[in-house]
């Protein structure tokens, strides 16, 4: 077993004691009887009972019982070294097996914390290795398929490609879920404080989603170890349904344990008192104490039990080394080899590293097991981590480094994973061998695919310390190091790229380096650096590979869009390039990308939006095919946004849906976040507030996975939605969090989303001066980049600033701004923007709103491409104005239409406003809906649409990154609110309210 690094050699004692103290339900009562009890002939040492742990064993039994019934549980055992945590894990294994669960075990290793996902892979790989082909097909179905290469075969030796950490964790979660369908799982993880970061993130991810799985996690953490002062370990601890903290043994328990371990010692009260005082009831230290006294007895020492030796850690080290020395040189060599090799290793490998032949190693291993230095003589691991630490510390450092290097050679020769080889190279003696450099590079690629760029960068830095005869190999290391450093958020990636380019003569390698780094920098929110990389790439390949140069030009255009004073320059550049392109039907993918950027810049800056939208649609063609050919999510997302700015939100949503579906199938959640943001703006422009809100939340979730290219835009659009729903406190919280993420210097144009949302919130809070300041700041940022499109922010900043200025008493300035919006909206041909600007102009008329302008606004907003929400706002103002001049019947008709539109949009605050105006007009409108579609939250609306589209609970859970129980909980709420009991009834309910929202995931 991998976890046997503590007091686990006496499992029969554990079970015998547990059987005495616990009376579980049928199914658990007899678990002790199902383990063969050793006879004196079978065991050379007396079985030590598991004393004073009845409550802990009972808690584990309860957790396993609940977990096997589908109510997943997590048990965490905390305590100092030697307190008996591993003994409790051994009990958990036996209990799990008795309940019919499959038990998988793993253990953190002090030397293996830099091995990305090492702890998690050890948990799963043995189980996967013994699975039949039929089992494998079931286990790796669905999202779990993404981790199959990691567990079944070595990763291909291809260029470094960053895998999204979130997708990896989600896929591992579904692998566990698939395994648990066959029978319940008990996952045992010892020494979590030494787990690698990625494995701990996986355990946290799994622990947060245990509720609907027949899975029990039993973990142990050593308190007092600096490694335990870890945020991830702390967060895992918070997820535990049971936290066990076994106490030191009492004096009576010390007496019983000493009697078991030292049967020849007299019942000496002084010995018991001194032993208890020296060890404070720590079981491991008691065992070490007893071993020391037993050793003195074996060599005939006078009165061996008359004096209690010091049991402090240093003394334990001396005691351990003395015991090993007595076993001979072979035992010492083997112990050192196992200490270097790590958590658990084969006797064959340890023998080879120690320089012993197999027979001699076998004898040494048996001696070490008998002396309780090793936990067993087959798959070798130490009896306790403190023993391994003692052997490792007392191994001279120079010899230890040489031994690590030899371990790396052996593992490489045995075709072990390069990750394990690299762990030893990182600690081994310096070497310039080609195989070592190759192993570190391969391990870096593996770490990158696991979503651990920091670990990958560490391996690459070590490889770069070695001398390189081939400049190209050195350059490749520099390239991959630059990419990994960019992904990890480090700032010196460009330096390494520049160094690499000086060494590379091969164009393909140069292109790979620059393009991968540029995309990585862009995705992680560093467009200024990305622009530099793309610009260099375009210049480098202009005369040698035109299509490649154009690909870099596209990256340059995408990066320029977010930088102050760069968009106009980029626009001029792409306009000049486009004059050289062939007819539309003959254009390459790279040329189409450039045409898209040309359309995007025109959409933001030049009138005649309809022409720009047609140009976008022509260049996109089959958007998914173009996306697959180029993997250029930067350009595709900008194209979707451009369609929205041009008033073609239906087309924008259609493109976004197709790319999102493909991104989900690829497991690319960074592109998923990018496109979700674009889709959220299309949905908002269509007046579908609930869907826009869910998409914006998906983009914000993507920030946790590293995506940062357009922050704080998703927070801004989410605040828009919350404001329209009347959730002003929540909107304020979102903006408060976003304020800490505002951009500075070159990328400050992106802050317009924050200021627009805050301005809208301030308007509702009657902070008119603050609101006008925010809107005018937006205008300054946009005009500096020549972004004249009045619909760029989904709401015209000039008109909103005009409303704030009018309320503050500056009506003349307000009219000037609003009239400019009207003029621009007509030039650009934007119905929603024109309609909302006409409404604002009508409202600043004196002394009453100008009905003719409101009626014109209604006419404009009744266009198919206009926002129903903007139409609802105008109808409310028109209905109110009609009431004030005595046209009450007409007013009620107008307001009822506004109420219906607001209801369909999910804008509950606007709906409440219409409802209130109807009451004032003397009408008796329907009560605000507490059941029905309007009662569904945005998340419930999305899940309802997916159920209506025919997806299963499992498919929805995989699609939306939820647990199955969460989806089922939402389904029950949806059915209750809609008063239905079937999927057919759900479809009918959604269809009765018009076209139901698309099932595209967020």
PDB file of C-alpha atoms in Angstrom, residues 276-490:
ATOM      1  CA  UNK A 276       4.594   8.834  29.614  1.00  0.00           C
ATOM      2  CA  UNK A 277       6.407  12.019  30.642  1.00  0.00           C
ATOM      3  CA  UNK A 278       9.156  11.550  28.044  1.00  0.00           C
ATOM      4  CA  UNK A 279       6.785  10.879  25.119  1.00  0.00           C
ATOM      5  CA  UNK A 280       3.644  12.701  26.274  1.00  0.00           C
ATOM      6  CA  UNK A 281       1.720   9.684  25.085  1.00  0.00           C
ATOM      7  CA  UNK A 282       2.869   9.880  21.448  1.00  0.00           C
ATOM      8  CA  UNK A 283       2.451   6.295  20.127  1.00  0.00           C
ATOM      9  CA  UNK A 284       5.347   6.421  17.679  1.00  0.00           C
ATOM     10  CA  UNK A 285       7.773   7.833  20.242  1.00  0.00           C
ATOM     11  CA  UNK A 286       6.602   5.224  22.715  1.00  0.00           C
ATOM     12  CA  UNK A 287       7.321   2.531  20.175  1.00  0.00           C
ATOM     13  CA  UNK A 288      10.781   4.017  19.518  1.00  0.00           C
ATOM     14  CA  UNK A 289      11.411   4.174  23.245  1.00  0.00           C
ATOM     15  CA  UNK A 290      10.384   0.542  23.653  1.00  0.00           C
ATOM     16  CA  UNK A 291      12.549  -0.472  20.699  1.00  0.00           C
ATOM     17  CA  UNK A 292      15.571   1.281  22.225  1.00  0.00           C
ATOM     18  CA  UNK A 293      15.064  -0.456  25.560  1.00  0.00           C
ATOM     19  CA  UNK A 294      14.462  -3.796  23.851  1.00  0.00           C
ATOM     20  CA  UNK A 295      17.722  -3.320  21.915  1.00  0.00           C
ATOM     21  CA  UNK A 296      19.583  -2.724  25.164  1.00  0.00           C
ATOM     22  CA  UNK A 297      18.040  -5.893  26.546  1.00  0.00           C
ATOM     23  CA  UNK A 298      19.086  -7.846  23.447  1.00  0.00           C
ATOM     24  CA  UNK A 299      22.743  -6.916  23.919  1.00  0.00           C
ATOM     25  CA  UNK A 300      22.623  -7.842  27.602  1.00  0.00           C
ATOM     26  CA  UNK A 301      22.701  -4.362  29.092  1.00  0.00           C
ATOM     27  CA  UNK A 302      22.343  -4.263  32.841  1.00  0.00           C
ATOM     28  CA  UNK A 303      18.877  -3.101  33.898  1.00  0.00           C
ATOM     29  CA  UNK A 304      17.754  -2.270  30.305  1.00  0.00           C
ATOM     30  CA  UNK A 305      14.351  -0.998  31.510  1.00  0.00           C
ATOM     31  CA  UNK A 306      15.668   1.054  34.356  1.00  0.00           C
ATOM     32  CA  UNK A 307      16.256   4.334  32.493  1.00  0.00           C
ATOM     33  CA  UNK A 308      14.037   5.932  29.874  1.00  0.00           C
ATOM     34  CA  UNK A 309      16.078   7.273  26.954  1.00  0.00           C
ATOM     35  CA  UNK A 310      15.494  10.732  25.514  1.00  0.00           C
ATOM     36  CA  UNK A 311      12.877  10.560  22.744  1.00  0.00           C
ATOM     37  CA  UNK A 312      13.311  13.994  21.202  1.00  0.00           C
ATOM     38  CA  UNK A 313      13.473  13.964  17.350  1.00  0.00           C
ATOM     39  CA  UNK A 314      17.289  14.205  17.270  1.00  0.00           C
ATOM     40  CA  UNK A 315      17.495  11.363  19.699  1.00  0.00           C
ATOM     41  CA  UNK A 316      15.088   9.385  17.526  1.00  0.00           C
ATOM     42  CA  UNK A 317      17.425  10.027  14.608  1.00  0.00           C
ATOM     43  CA  UNK A 318      20.383   8.714  16.573  1.00  0.00           C
ATOM     44  CA  UNK A 319      18.355   5.714  17.705  1.00  0.00           C
ATOM     45  CA  UNK A 320      17.207   4.918  14.165  1.00  0.00           C
ATOM     46  CA  UNK A 321      20.702   5.166  12.700  1.00  0.00           C
ATOM     47  CA  UNK A 322      22.093   3.025  15.497  1.00  0.00           C
ATOM     48  CA  UNK A 323      19.483   0.333  14.821  1.00  0.00           C
ATOM     49  CA  UNK A 324      20.254   0.382  11.101  1.00  0.00           C
ATOM     50  CA  UNK A 325      23.996   0.216  11.739  1.00  0.00           C
ATOM     51  CA  UNK A 326      23.481  -2.927  13.800  1.00  0.00           C
ATOM     52  CA  UNK A 327      21.786  -4.525  10.780  1.00  0.00           C
ATOM     53  CA  UNK A 328      24.932  -4.199   8.650  1.00  0.00           C
ATOM     54  CA  UNK A 329      26.255  -2.181   5.723  1.00  0.00           C
ATOM     55  CA  UNK A 330      23.788  -3.703   3.273  1.00  0.00           C
ATOM     56  CA  UNK A 331      20.844  -2.502   5.362  1.00  0.00           C
ATOM     57  CA  UNK A 332      22.297   1.014   5.595  1.00  0.00           C
ATOM     58  CA  UNK A 333      22.874   1.179   1.830  1.00  0.00           C
ATOM     59  CA  UNK A 334      19.346  -0.050   1.089  1.00  0.00           C
ATOM     60  CA  UNK A 335      17.774   2.353   3.606  1.00  0.00           C
ATOM     61  CA  UNK A 336      19.594   5.281   2.023  1.00  0.00           C
ATOM     62  CA  UNK A 337      18.490   4.221  -1.454  1.00  0.00           C
ATOM     63  CA  UNK A 338      14.823   4.028  -0.389  1.00  0.00           C
ATOM     64  CA  UNK A 339      15.100   7.395   1.387  1.00  0.00           C
ATOM     65  CA  UNK A 340      16.276   8.949  -1.872  1.00  0.00           C
ATOM     66  CA  UNK A 341      13.802   7.145  -4.131  1.00  0.00           C
ATOM     67  CA  UNK A 342      10.814   8.506  -2.229  1.00  0.00           C
ATOM     68  CA  UNK A 343       7.380   7.432  -1.092  1.00  0.00           C
ATOM     69  CA  UNK A 344       7.313   3.842  -2.279  1.00  0.00           C
ATOM     70  CA  UNK A 345       9.600   1.891  -4.584  1.00  0.00           C
ATOM     71  CA  UNK A 346      10.262  -1.606  -5.815  1.00  0.00           C
ATOM     72  CA  UNK A 347      12.909  -3.801  -4.265  1.00  0.00           C
ATOM     73  CA  UNK A 348      14.513  -4.234  -7.697  1.00  0.00           C
ATOM     74  CA  UNK A 349      15.035  -0.477  -8.174  1.00  0.00           C
ATOM     75  CA  UNK A 350      16.218   0.050  -4.617  1.00  0.00           C
ATOM     76  CA  UNK A 351      18.650  -2.839  -4.884  1.00  0.00           C
ATOM     77  CA  UNK A 352      20.145  -1.468  -8.092  1.00  0.00           C
ATOM     78  CA  UNK A 353      20.530   2.029  -6.643  1.00  0.00           C
ATOM     79  CA  UNK A 354      22.133   0.707  -3.451  1.00  0.00           C
ATOM     80  CA  UNK A 355      24.617  -1.407  -5.407  1.00  0.00           C
ATOM     81  CA  UNK A 356      23.358  -4.689  -3.910  1.00  0.00           C
ATOM     82  CA  UNK A 357      22.469  -7.808  -5.758  1.00  0.00           C
ATOM     83  CA  UNK A 358      18.852  -8.862  -5.441  1.00  0.00           C
ATOM     84  CA  UNK A 359      19.459 -11.609  -2.903  1.00  0.00           C
ATOM     85  CA  UNK A 360      21.455  -9.351  -0.586  1.00  0.00           C
ATOM     86  CA  UNK A 361      18.849  -6.605  -0.948  1.00  0.00           C
ATOM     87  CA  UNK A 362      16.078  -9.053  -0.082  1.00  0.00           C
ATOM     88  CA  UNK A 363      17.817 -10.067   3.125  1.00  0.00           C
ATOM     89  CA  UNK A 364      18.498  -6.434   4.036  1.00  0.00           C
ATOM     90  CA  UNK A 365      14.895  -5.467   3.381  1.00  0.00           C
ATOM     91  CA  UNK A 366      13.619  -8.268   5.611  1.00  0.00           C
ATOM     92  CA  UNK A 367      15.947  -7.167   8.389  1.00  0.00           C
ATOM     93  CA  UNK A 368      14.820  -3.553   8.050  1.00  0.00           C
ATOM     94  CA  UNK A 369      11.156  -4.613   8.118  1.00  0.00           C
ATOM     95  CA  UNK A 370      11.712  -6.758  11.200  1.00  0.00           C
ATOM     96  CA  UNK A 371      13.390  -3.813  12.908  1.00  0.00           C
ATOM     97  CA  UNK A 372      10.409  -1.643  11.914  1.00  0.00           C
ATOM     98  CA  UNK A 373      12.547   0.624   9.780  1.00  0.00           C
ATOM     99  CA  UNK A 374      10.603  -0.438   6.673  1.00  0.00           C
ATOM    100  CA  UNK A 375       6.838  -0.960   6.593  1.00  0.00           C
ATOM    101  CA  UNK A 376       7.315  -4.125   4.572  1.00  0.00           C
ATOM    102  CA  UNK A 377       9.888  -6.045   2.566  1.00  0.00           C
ATOM    103  CA  UNK A 378       8.168  -6.053  -0.845  1.00  0.00           C
ATOM    104  CA  UNK A 379       7.067  -2.624  -2.054  1.00  0.00           C
ATOM    105  CA  UNK A 380       9.489  -0.611   0.046  1.00  0.00           C
ATOM    106  CA  UNK A 381       8.510   2.363   2.167  1.00  0.00           C
ATOM    107  CA  UNK A 382       9.517   3.510   5.606  1.00  0.00           C
ATOM    108  CA  UNK A 383       7.584   2.567   8.678  1.00  0.00           C
ATOM    109  CA  UNK A 384       7.151   6.232   9.541  1.00  0.00           C
ATOM    110  CA  UNK A 385       8.071   9.547   7.847  1.00  0.00           C
ATOM    111  CA  UNK A 386      10.285  10.473  10.810  1.00  0.00           C
ATOM    112  CA  UNK A 387      12.403   7.397  10.129  1.00  0.00           C
ATOM    113  CA  UNK A 388      12.794   8.286   6.460  1.00  0.00           C
ATOM    114  CA  UNK A 389      13.668  11.867   7.427  1.00  0.00           C
ATOM    115  CA  UNK A 390      16.300  10.597   9.854  1.00  0.00           C
ATOM    116  CA  UNK A 391      17.953   8.410   7.210  1.00  0.00           C
ATOM    117  CA  UNK A 392      17.802  11.150   4.567  1.00  0.00           C
ATOM    118  CA  UNK A 393      19.249  13.845   6.862  1.00  0.00           C
ATOM    119  CA  UNK A 394      22.124  11.635   7.961  1.00  0.00           C
ATOM    120  CA  UNK A 395      23.056  10.794   4.388  1.00  0.00           C
ATOM    121  CA  UNK A 396      26.044  13.103   3.559  1.00  0.00           C
ATOM    122  CA  UNK A 397      24.825  15.807   1.189  1.00  0.00           C
ATOM    123  CA  UNK A 398      27.360  15.173  -1.585  1.00  0.00           C
ATOM    124  CA  UNK A 399      26.667  11.449  -1.551  1.00  0.00           C
ATOM    125  CA  UNK A 400      22.929  12.120  -1.437  1.00  0.00           C
ATOM    126  CA  UNK A 401      23.110  14.375  -4.536  1.00  0.00           C
ATOM    127  CA  UNK A 402      25.073  11.719  -6.423  1.00  0.00           C
ATOM    128  CA  UNK A 403      22.498   9.137  -5.363  1.00  0.00           C
ATOM    129  CA  UNK A 404      19.650  11.322  -6.724  1.00  0.00           C
ATOM    130  CA  UNK A 405      21.466  11.556 -10.049  1.00  0.00           C
ATOM    131  CA  UNK A 406      21.920   7.781 -10.146  1.00  0.00           C
ATOM    132  CA  UNK A 407      18.215   7.380  -9.293  1.00  0.00           C
ATOM    133  CA  UNK A 408      17.333   9.565 -12.244  1.00  0.00           C
ATOM    134  CA  UNK A 409      19.477   7.394 -14.539  1.00  0.00           C
ATOM    135  CA  UNK A 410      17.867   4.203 -13.275  1.00  0.00           C
ATOM    136  CA  UNK A 411      14.324   5.486 -13.652  1.00  0.00           C
ATOM    137  CA  UNK A 412      15.057   6.782 -17.132  1.00  0.00           C
ATOM    138  CA  UNK A 413      16.537   3.413 -18.131  1.00  0.00           C
ATOM    139  CA  UNK A 414      13.408   1.726 -16.755  1.00  0.00           C
ATOM    140  CA  UNK A 415      11.285   4.032 -18.968  1.00  0.00           C
ATOM    141  CA  UNK A 416       9.602   5.621 -15.976  1.00  0.00           C
ATOM    142  CA  UNK A 417       7.662   8.860 -16.347  1.00  0.00           C
ATOM    143  CA  UNK A 418       9.955  11.780 -16.998  1.00  0.00           C
ATOM    144  CA  UNK A 419       8.228  13.619 -14.146  1.00  0.00           C
ATOM    145  CA  UNK A 420       9.762  11.189 -11.673  1.00  0.00           C
ATOM    146  CA  UNK A 421      13.148  11.371 -13.373  1.00  0.00           C
ATOM    147  CA  UNK A 422      13.041  15.172 -13.202  1.00  0.00           C
ATOM    148  CA  UNK A 423      12.317  15.136  -9.459  1.00  0.00           C
ATOM    149  CA  UNK A 424      15.679  13.470  -8.895  1.00  0.00           C
ATOM    150  CA  UNK A 425      17.514  15.635 -11.403  1.00  0.00           C
ATOM    151  CA  UNK A 426      16.320  18.723  -9.546  1.00  0.00           C
ATOM    152  CA  UNK A 427      18.055  17.413  -6.413  1.00  0.00           C
ATOM    153  CA  UNK A 428      20.876  15.550  -8.042  1.00  0.00           C
ATOM    154  CA  UNK A 429      24.495  16.394  -8.608  1.00  0.00           C
ATOM    155  CA  UNK A 430      25.201  18.717 -11.563  1.00  0.00           C
ATOM    156  CA  UNK A 431      25.411  17.066 -14.942  1.00  0.00           C
ATOM    157  CA  UNK A 432      25.647  18.217 -18.552  1.00  0.00           C
ATOM    158  CA  UNK A 433      24.426  14.936 -19.996  1.00  0.00           C
ATOM    159  CA  UNK A 434      22.098  15.199 -22.944  1.00  0.00           C
ATOM    160  CA  UNK A 435      19.686  12.642 -21.486  1.00  0.00           C
ATOM    161  CA  UNK A 436      19.238  14.758 -18.344  1.00  0.00           C
ATOM    162  CA  UNK A 437      18.476  17.893 -20.330  1.00  0.00           C
ATOM    163  CA  UNK A 438      15.988  15.961 -22.473  1.00  0.00           C
ATOM    164  CA  UNK A 439      14.316  14.474 -19.399  1.00  0.00           C
ATOM    165  CA  UNK A 440      13.840  17.885 -17.795  1.00  0.00           C
ATOM    166  CA  UNK A 441      12.425  19.300 -21.023  1.00  0.00           C
ATOM    167  CA  UNK A 442      10.029  16.371 -21.327  1.00  0.00           C
ATOM    168  CA  UNK A 443       8.944  16.756 -17.692  1.00  0.00           C
ATOM    169  CA  UNK A 444       8.321  20.445 -18.322  1.00  0.00           C
ATOM    170  CA  UNK A 445       6.024  19.609 -21.233  1.00  0.00           C
ATOM    171  CA  UNK A 446       4.183  17.120 -19.043  1.00  0.00           C
ATOM    172  CA  UNK A 447       3.797  19.689 -16.263  1.00  0.00           C
ATOM    173  CA  UNK A 448       2.493  22.236 -18.764  1.00  0.00           C
ATOM    174  CA  UNK A 449      -0.156  19.833 -20.007  1.00  0.00           C
ATOM    175  CA  UNK A 450      -1.237  19.304 -16.414  1.00  0.00           C
ATOM    176  CA  UNK A 451      -1.752  23.034 -15.967  1.00  0.00           C
ATOM    177  CA  UNK A 452       1.335  23.556 -13.774  1.00  0.00           C
ATOM    178  CA  UNK A 453       3.361  26.241 -15.611  1.00  0.00           C
ATOM    179  CA  UNK A 454       5.386  27.219 -12.532  1.00  0.00           C
ATOM    180  CA  UNK A 455       6.655  23.659 -12.098  1.00  0.00           C
ATOM    181  CA  UNK A 456       7.395  23.474 -15.822  1.00  0.00           C
ATOM    182  CA  UNK A 457       9.399  26.691 -15.626  1.00  0.00           C
ATOM    183  CA  UNK A 458      11.417  25.263 -12.734  1.00  0.00           C
ATOM    184  CA  UNK A 459      12.406  22.183 -14.738  1.00  0.00           C
ATOM    185  CA  UNK A 460      13.365  24.347 -17.716  1.00  0.00           C
ATOM    186  CA  UNK A 461      15.516  26.681 -15.621  1.00  0.00           C
ATOM    187  CA  UNK A 462      17.436  23.678 -14.303  1.00  0.00           C
ATOM    188  CA  UNK A 463      17.902  22.367 -17.842  1.00  0.00           C
ATOM    189  CA  UNK A 464      19.262  25.737 -18.902  1.00  0.00           C
ATOM    190  CA  UNK A 465      22.036  25.495 -16.293  1.00  0.00           C
ATOM    191  CA  UNK A 466      23.486  22.618 -18.298  1.00  0.00           C
ATOM    192  CA  UNK A 467      25.888  23.208 -21.158  1.00  0.00           C
ATOM    193  CA  UNK A 468      24.350  22.856 -24.612  1.00  0.00           C
ATOM    194  CA  UNK A 469      26.350  21.945 -27.660  1.00  0.00           C
ATOM    195  CA  UNK A 470      23.412  22.503 -30.027  1.00  0.00           C
ATOM    196  CA  UNK A 471      22.187  26.143 -29.991  1.00  0.00           C
ATOM    197  CA  UNK A 472      18.792  25.048 -31.288  1.00  0.00           C
ATOM    198  CA  UNK A 473      18.173  22.887 -28.242  1.00  0.00           C
ATOM    199  CA  UNK A 474      19.135  25.751 -25.976  1.00  0.00           C
ATOM    200  CA  UNK A 475      16.782  28.000 -27.939  1.00  0.00           C
ATOM    201  CA  UNK A 476      13.902  25.526 -27.611  1.00  0.00           C
ATOM    202  CA  UNK A 477      14.355  25.499 -23.860  1.00  0.00           C
ATOM    203  CA  UNK A 478      14.309  29.294 -23.806  1.00  0.00           C
ATOM    204  CA  UNK A 479      11.165  29.362 -25.940  1.00  0.00           C
ATOM    205  CA  UNK A 480       9.265  26.987 -23.704  1.00  0.00           C
ATOM    206  CA  UNK A 481      10.541  28.737 -20.592  1.00  0.00           C
ATOM    207  CA  UNK A 482       9.248  32.043 -21.937  1.00  0.00           C
ATOM    208  CA  UNK A 483       5.825  30.523 -22.639  1.00  0.00           C
ATOM    209  CA  UNK A 484       5.603  28.919 -19.202  1.00  0.00           C
ATOM    210  CA  UNK A 485       6.718  32.060 -17.425  1.00  0.00           C
ATOM    211  CA  UNK A 486       4.074  34.050 -19.294  1.00  0.00           C
ATOM    212  CA  UNK A 487       1.427  31.494 -18.304  1.00  0.00           C
ATOM    213  CA  UNK A 488       2.575  31.636 -14.679  1.00  0.00           C
ATOM    214  CA  UNK A 489       2.342  35.435 -14.671  1.00  0.00           C
ATOM    215  CA  UNK A 490       6.071  36.038 -14.512  1.00  0.00           C
TER     216      UNK A 490
END
